[in-house]
PDB file of C-alpha atoms in Angstrom:
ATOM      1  CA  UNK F 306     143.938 116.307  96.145  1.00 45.00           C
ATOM      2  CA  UNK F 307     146.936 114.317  96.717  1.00 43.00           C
ATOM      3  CA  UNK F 308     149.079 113.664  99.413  1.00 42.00           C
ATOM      4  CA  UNK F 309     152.819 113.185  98.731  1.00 39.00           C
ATOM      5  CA  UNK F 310     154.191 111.359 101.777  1.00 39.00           C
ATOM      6  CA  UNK F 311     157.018 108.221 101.371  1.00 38.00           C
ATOM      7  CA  UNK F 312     154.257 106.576 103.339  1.00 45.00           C
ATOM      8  CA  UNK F 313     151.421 107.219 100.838  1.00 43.00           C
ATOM      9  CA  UNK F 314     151.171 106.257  97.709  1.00 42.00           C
ATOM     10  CA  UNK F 315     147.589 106.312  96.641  1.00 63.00           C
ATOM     11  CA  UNK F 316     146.633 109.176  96.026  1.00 89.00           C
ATOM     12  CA  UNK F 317     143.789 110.759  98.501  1.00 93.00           C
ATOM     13  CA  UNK F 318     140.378 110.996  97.352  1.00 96.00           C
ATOM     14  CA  UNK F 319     137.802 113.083  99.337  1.00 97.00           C
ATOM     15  CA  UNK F 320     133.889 113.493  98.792  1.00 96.00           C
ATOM     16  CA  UNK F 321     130.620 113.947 100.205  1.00 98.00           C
ATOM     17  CA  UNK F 322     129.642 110.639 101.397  1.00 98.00           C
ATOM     18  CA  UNK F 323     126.376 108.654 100.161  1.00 97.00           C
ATOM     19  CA  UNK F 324     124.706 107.337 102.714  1.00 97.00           C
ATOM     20  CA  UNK F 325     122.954 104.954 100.893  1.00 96.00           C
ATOM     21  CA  UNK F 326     125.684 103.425  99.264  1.00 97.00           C
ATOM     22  CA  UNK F 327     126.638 100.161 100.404  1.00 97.00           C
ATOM     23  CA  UNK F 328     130.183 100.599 100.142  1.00 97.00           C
ATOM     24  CA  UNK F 329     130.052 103.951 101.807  1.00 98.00           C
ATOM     25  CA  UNK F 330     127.896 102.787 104.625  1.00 98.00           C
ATOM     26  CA  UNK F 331     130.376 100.251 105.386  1.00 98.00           C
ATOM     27  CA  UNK F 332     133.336 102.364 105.413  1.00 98.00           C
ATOM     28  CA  UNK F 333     131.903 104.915 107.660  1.00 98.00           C
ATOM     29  CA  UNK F 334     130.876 102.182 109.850  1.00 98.00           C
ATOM     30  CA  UNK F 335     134.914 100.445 109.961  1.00 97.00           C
ATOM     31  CA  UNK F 336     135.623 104.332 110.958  1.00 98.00           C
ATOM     32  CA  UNK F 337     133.529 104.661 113.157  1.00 97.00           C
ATOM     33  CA  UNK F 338     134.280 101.925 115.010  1.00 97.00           C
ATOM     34  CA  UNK F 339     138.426 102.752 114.439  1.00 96.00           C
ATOM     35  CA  UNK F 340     137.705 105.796 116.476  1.00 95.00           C
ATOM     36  CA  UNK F 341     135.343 104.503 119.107  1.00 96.00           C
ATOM     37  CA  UNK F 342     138.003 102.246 119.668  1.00 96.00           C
ATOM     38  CA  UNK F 343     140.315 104.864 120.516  1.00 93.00           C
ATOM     39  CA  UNK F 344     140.696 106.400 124.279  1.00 91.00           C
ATOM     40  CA  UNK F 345     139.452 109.690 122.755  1.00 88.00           C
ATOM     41  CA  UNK F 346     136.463 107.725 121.659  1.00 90.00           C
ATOM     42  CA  UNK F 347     135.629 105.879 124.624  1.00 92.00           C
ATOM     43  CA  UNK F 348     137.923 102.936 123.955  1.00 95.00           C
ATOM     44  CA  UNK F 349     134.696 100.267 123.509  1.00 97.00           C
ATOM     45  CA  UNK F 350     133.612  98.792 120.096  1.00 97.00           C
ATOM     46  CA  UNK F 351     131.274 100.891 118.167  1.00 97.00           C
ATOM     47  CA  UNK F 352     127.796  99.160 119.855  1.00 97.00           C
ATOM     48  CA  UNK F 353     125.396  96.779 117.494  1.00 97.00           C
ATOM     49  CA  UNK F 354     122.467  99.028 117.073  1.00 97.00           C
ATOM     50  CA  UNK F 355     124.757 101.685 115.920  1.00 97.00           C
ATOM     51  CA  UNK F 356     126.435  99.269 112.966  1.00 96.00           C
ATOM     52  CA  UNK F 357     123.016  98.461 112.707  1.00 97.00           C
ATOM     53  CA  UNK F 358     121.516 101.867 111.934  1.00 97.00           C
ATOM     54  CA  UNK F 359     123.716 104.520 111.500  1.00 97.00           C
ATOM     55  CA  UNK F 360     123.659 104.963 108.091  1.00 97.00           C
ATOM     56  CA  UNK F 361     120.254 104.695 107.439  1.00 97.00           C
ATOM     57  CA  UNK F 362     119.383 107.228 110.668  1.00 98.00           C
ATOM     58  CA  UNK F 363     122.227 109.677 109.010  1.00 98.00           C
ATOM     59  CA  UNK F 364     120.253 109.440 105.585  1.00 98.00           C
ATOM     60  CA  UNK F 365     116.919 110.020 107.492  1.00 98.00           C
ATOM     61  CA  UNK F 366     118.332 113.157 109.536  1.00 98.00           C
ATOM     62  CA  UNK F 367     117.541 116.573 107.810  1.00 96.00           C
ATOM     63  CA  UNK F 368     120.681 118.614 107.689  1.00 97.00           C
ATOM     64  CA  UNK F 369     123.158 115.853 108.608  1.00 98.00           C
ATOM     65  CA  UNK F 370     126.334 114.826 105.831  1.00 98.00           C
ATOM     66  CA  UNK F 371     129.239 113.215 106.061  1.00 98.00           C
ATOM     67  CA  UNK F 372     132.549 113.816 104.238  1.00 98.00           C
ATOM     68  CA  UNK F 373     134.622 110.614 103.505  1.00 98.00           C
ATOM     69  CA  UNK F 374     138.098 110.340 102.222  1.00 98.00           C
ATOM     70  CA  UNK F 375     140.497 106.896 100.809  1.00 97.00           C
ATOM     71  CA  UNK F 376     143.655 106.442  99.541  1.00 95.00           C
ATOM     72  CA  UNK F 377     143.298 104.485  96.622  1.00 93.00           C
ATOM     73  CA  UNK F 378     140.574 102.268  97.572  1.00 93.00           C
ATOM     74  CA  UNK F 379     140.797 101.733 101.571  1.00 96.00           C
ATOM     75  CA  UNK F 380     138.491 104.230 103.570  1.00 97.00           C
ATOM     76  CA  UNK F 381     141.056 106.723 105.890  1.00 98.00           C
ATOM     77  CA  UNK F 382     138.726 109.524 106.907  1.00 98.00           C
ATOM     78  CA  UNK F 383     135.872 110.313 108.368  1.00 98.00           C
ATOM     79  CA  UNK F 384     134.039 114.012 109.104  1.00 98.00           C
ATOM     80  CA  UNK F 385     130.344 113.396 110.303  1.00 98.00           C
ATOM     81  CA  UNK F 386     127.940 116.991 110.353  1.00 98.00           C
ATOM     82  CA  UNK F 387     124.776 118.620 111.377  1.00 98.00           C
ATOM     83  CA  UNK F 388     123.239 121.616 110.299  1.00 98.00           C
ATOM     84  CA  UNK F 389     122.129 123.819 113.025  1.00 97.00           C
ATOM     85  CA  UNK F 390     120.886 127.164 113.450  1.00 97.00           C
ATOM     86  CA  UNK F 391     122.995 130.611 114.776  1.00 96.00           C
ATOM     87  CA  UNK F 392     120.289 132.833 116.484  1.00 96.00           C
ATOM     88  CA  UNK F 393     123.010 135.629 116.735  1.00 94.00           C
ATOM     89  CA  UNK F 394     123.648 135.213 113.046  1.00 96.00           C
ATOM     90  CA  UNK F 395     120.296 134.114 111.960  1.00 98.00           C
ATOM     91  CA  UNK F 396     122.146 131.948 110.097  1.00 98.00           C
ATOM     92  CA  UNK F 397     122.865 127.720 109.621  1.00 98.00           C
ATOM     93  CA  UNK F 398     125.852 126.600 110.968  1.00 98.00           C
ATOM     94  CA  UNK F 399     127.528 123.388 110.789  1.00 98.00           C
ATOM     95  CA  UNK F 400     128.478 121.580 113.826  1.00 97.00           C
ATOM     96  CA  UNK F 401     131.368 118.896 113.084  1.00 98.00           C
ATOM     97  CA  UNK F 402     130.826 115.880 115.298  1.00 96.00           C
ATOM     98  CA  UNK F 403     133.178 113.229 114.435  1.00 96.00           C
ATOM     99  CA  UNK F 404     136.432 113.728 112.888  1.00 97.00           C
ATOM    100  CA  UNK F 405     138.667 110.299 111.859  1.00 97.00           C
ATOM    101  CA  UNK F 406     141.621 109.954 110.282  1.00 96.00           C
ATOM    102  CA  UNK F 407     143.358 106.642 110.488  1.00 95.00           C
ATOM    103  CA  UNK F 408     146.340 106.163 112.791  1.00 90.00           C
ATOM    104  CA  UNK F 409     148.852 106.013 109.764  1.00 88.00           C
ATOM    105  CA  UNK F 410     147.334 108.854 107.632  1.00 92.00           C
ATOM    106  CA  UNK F 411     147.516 111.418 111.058  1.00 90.00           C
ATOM    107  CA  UNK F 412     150.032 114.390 110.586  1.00 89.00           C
ATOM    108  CA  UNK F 413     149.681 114.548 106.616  1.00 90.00           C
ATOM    109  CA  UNK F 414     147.190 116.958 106.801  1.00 91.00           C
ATOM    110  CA  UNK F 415     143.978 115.438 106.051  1.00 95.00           C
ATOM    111  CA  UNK F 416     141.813 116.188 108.330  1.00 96.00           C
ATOM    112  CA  UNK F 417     142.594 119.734 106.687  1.00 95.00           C
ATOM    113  CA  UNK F 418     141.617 118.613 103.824  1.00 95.00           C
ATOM    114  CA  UNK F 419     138.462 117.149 104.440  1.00 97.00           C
ATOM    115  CA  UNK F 420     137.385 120.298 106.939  1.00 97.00           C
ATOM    116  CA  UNK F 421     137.954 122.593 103.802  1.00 97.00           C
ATOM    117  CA  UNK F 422     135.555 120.476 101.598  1.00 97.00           C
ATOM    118  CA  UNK F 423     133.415 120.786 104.808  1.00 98.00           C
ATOM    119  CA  UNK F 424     133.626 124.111 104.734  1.00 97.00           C
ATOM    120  CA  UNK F 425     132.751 124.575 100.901  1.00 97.00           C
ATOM    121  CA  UNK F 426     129.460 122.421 101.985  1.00 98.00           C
ATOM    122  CA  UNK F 427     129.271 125.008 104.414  1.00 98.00           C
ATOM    123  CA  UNK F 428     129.055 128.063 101.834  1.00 98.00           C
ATOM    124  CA  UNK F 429     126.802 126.125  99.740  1.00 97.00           C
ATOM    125  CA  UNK F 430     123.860 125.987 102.389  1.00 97.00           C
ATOM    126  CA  UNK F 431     124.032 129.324 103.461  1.00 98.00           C
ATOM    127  CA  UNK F 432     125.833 128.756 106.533  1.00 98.00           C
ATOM    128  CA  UNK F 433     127.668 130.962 108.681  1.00 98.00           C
ATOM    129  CA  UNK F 434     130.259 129.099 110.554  1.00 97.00           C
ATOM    130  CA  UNK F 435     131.566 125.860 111.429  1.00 98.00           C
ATOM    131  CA  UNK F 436     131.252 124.296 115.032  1.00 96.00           C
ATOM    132  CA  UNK F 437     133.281 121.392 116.614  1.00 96.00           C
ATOM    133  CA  UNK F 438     134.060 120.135 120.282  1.00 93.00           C
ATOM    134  CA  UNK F 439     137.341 118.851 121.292  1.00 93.00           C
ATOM    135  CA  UNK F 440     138.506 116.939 124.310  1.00 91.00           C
ATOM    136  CA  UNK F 441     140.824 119.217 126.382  1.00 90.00           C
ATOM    137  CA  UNK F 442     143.337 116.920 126.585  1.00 92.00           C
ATOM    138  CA  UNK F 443     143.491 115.984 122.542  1.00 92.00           C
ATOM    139  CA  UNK F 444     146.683 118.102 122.177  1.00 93.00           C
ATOM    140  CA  UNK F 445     147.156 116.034 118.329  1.00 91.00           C
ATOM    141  CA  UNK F 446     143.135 117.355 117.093  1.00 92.00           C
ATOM    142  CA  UNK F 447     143.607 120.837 118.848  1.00 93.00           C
ATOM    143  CA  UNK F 448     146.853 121.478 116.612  1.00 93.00           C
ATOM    144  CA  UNK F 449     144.658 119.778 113.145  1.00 93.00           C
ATOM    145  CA  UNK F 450     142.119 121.950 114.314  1.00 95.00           C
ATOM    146  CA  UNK F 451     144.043 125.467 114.605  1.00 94.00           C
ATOM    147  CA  UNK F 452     145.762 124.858 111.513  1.00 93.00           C
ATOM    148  CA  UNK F 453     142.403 124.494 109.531  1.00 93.00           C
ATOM    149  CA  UNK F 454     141.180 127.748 111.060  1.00 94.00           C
ATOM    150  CA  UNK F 455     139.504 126.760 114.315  1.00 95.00           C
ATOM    151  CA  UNK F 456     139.894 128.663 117.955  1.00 93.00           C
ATOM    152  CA  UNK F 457     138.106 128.004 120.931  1.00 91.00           C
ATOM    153  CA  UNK F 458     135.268 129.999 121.476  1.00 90.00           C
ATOM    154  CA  UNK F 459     135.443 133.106 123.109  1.00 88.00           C
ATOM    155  CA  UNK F 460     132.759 136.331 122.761  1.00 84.00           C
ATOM    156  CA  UNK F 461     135.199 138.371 125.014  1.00 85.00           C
ATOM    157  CA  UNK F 462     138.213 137.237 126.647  1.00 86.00           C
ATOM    158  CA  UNK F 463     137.128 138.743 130.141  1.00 89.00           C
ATOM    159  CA  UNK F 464     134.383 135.891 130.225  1.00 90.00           C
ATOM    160  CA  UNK F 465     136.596 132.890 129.245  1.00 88.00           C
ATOM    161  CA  UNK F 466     136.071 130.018 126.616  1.00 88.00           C
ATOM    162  CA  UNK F 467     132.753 127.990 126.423  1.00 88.00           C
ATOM    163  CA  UNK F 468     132.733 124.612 127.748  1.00 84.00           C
ATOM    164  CA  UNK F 469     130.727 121.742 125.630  1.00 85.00           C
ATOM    165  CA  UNK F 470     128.278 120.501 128.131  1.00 87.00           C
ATOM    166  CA  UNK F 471     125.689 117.208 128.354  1.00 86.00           C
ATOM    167  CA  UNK F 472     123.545 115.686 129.790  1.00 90.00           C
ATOM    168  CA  UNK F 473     121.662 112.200 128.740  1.00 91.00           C
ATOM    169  CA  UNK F 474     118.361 111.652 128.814  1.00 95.00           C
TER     170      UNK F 474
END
């Protein structure tokens, strides 16, 4: 897939990530961090332990994968997943939990782009559907979102949208 912006001229590469791969690791880790950065990410560095063991806890997770995208050879997207299970559906799912696309790549439609190739994972193992959670006030993600076929989640309109709830242990 390529992107044909003024701005870029690389053209975009997107793939299932490797977790073992050195190269990979790293990038996901500079993303990672990018984002945690960010207000919408808590606006602190991404901590130690998690530089220090991401990767290799991703590879060790059943059901997780990651999605990674560059232009040319510089790392500009991230989309981090877990398989999950739909008792309604009886079904997998796929619950996206990080989605990163660097500051000057935003708006080209990437993130798109990487959700579809998400989304073909998706098919692949069985699943159903795709979940994500979005901070209310991330107007920019809401409209990537809707455009690559999201919606809040509603099982009748009378009872509202769910919320995306925690609490840490």
């Amino acid at each position: 897939m390529a992107l044909a912006t003024p701005e870029v001229v690389s053209a975009i590469t997107i793939a299932l990530a490797a977790y073992t791969d050195s190269r990979h690791a790293a990038d996901m880790l500079a993303l990672m961090d990018e984002y945690s950065r960010h207000p919408f990410g808590g606006g602190v560095p991404l901590p130690d332990r998690c530089r220090a063991e991401l990767p290799a806890k991703l590879a060790a997770f059943p059901g997780a994968f990651s999605v990674l995208a560059y232009s040319g050879d510089q790392a500009v997207g991230l989309v981090n997943c877990f398989t999950g299970f739909s008792t309604f559906a009886c079904q997998p799912l796929v619950n996206i939990h990080d989605v990163i696309v660097s500051e000057r790549l935003r708006g080209k439609g990437l993130c798109a782009e990487m959700l579809d190739l998400v989304a073909r994972e998706a098919k692949r193992r069985g699943c159903c559907k795709m979940t994500m959670e979005v901070l209310e006030k991330n107007h920019t993600a809401q409209h990537a979102y809707r455009k690559a076929g999201f919606k809040p989640y509603t099982l009748d309109e009378e009872f509202g949208q769910a919320e995306f709830w925690q609490r840490y242990l």
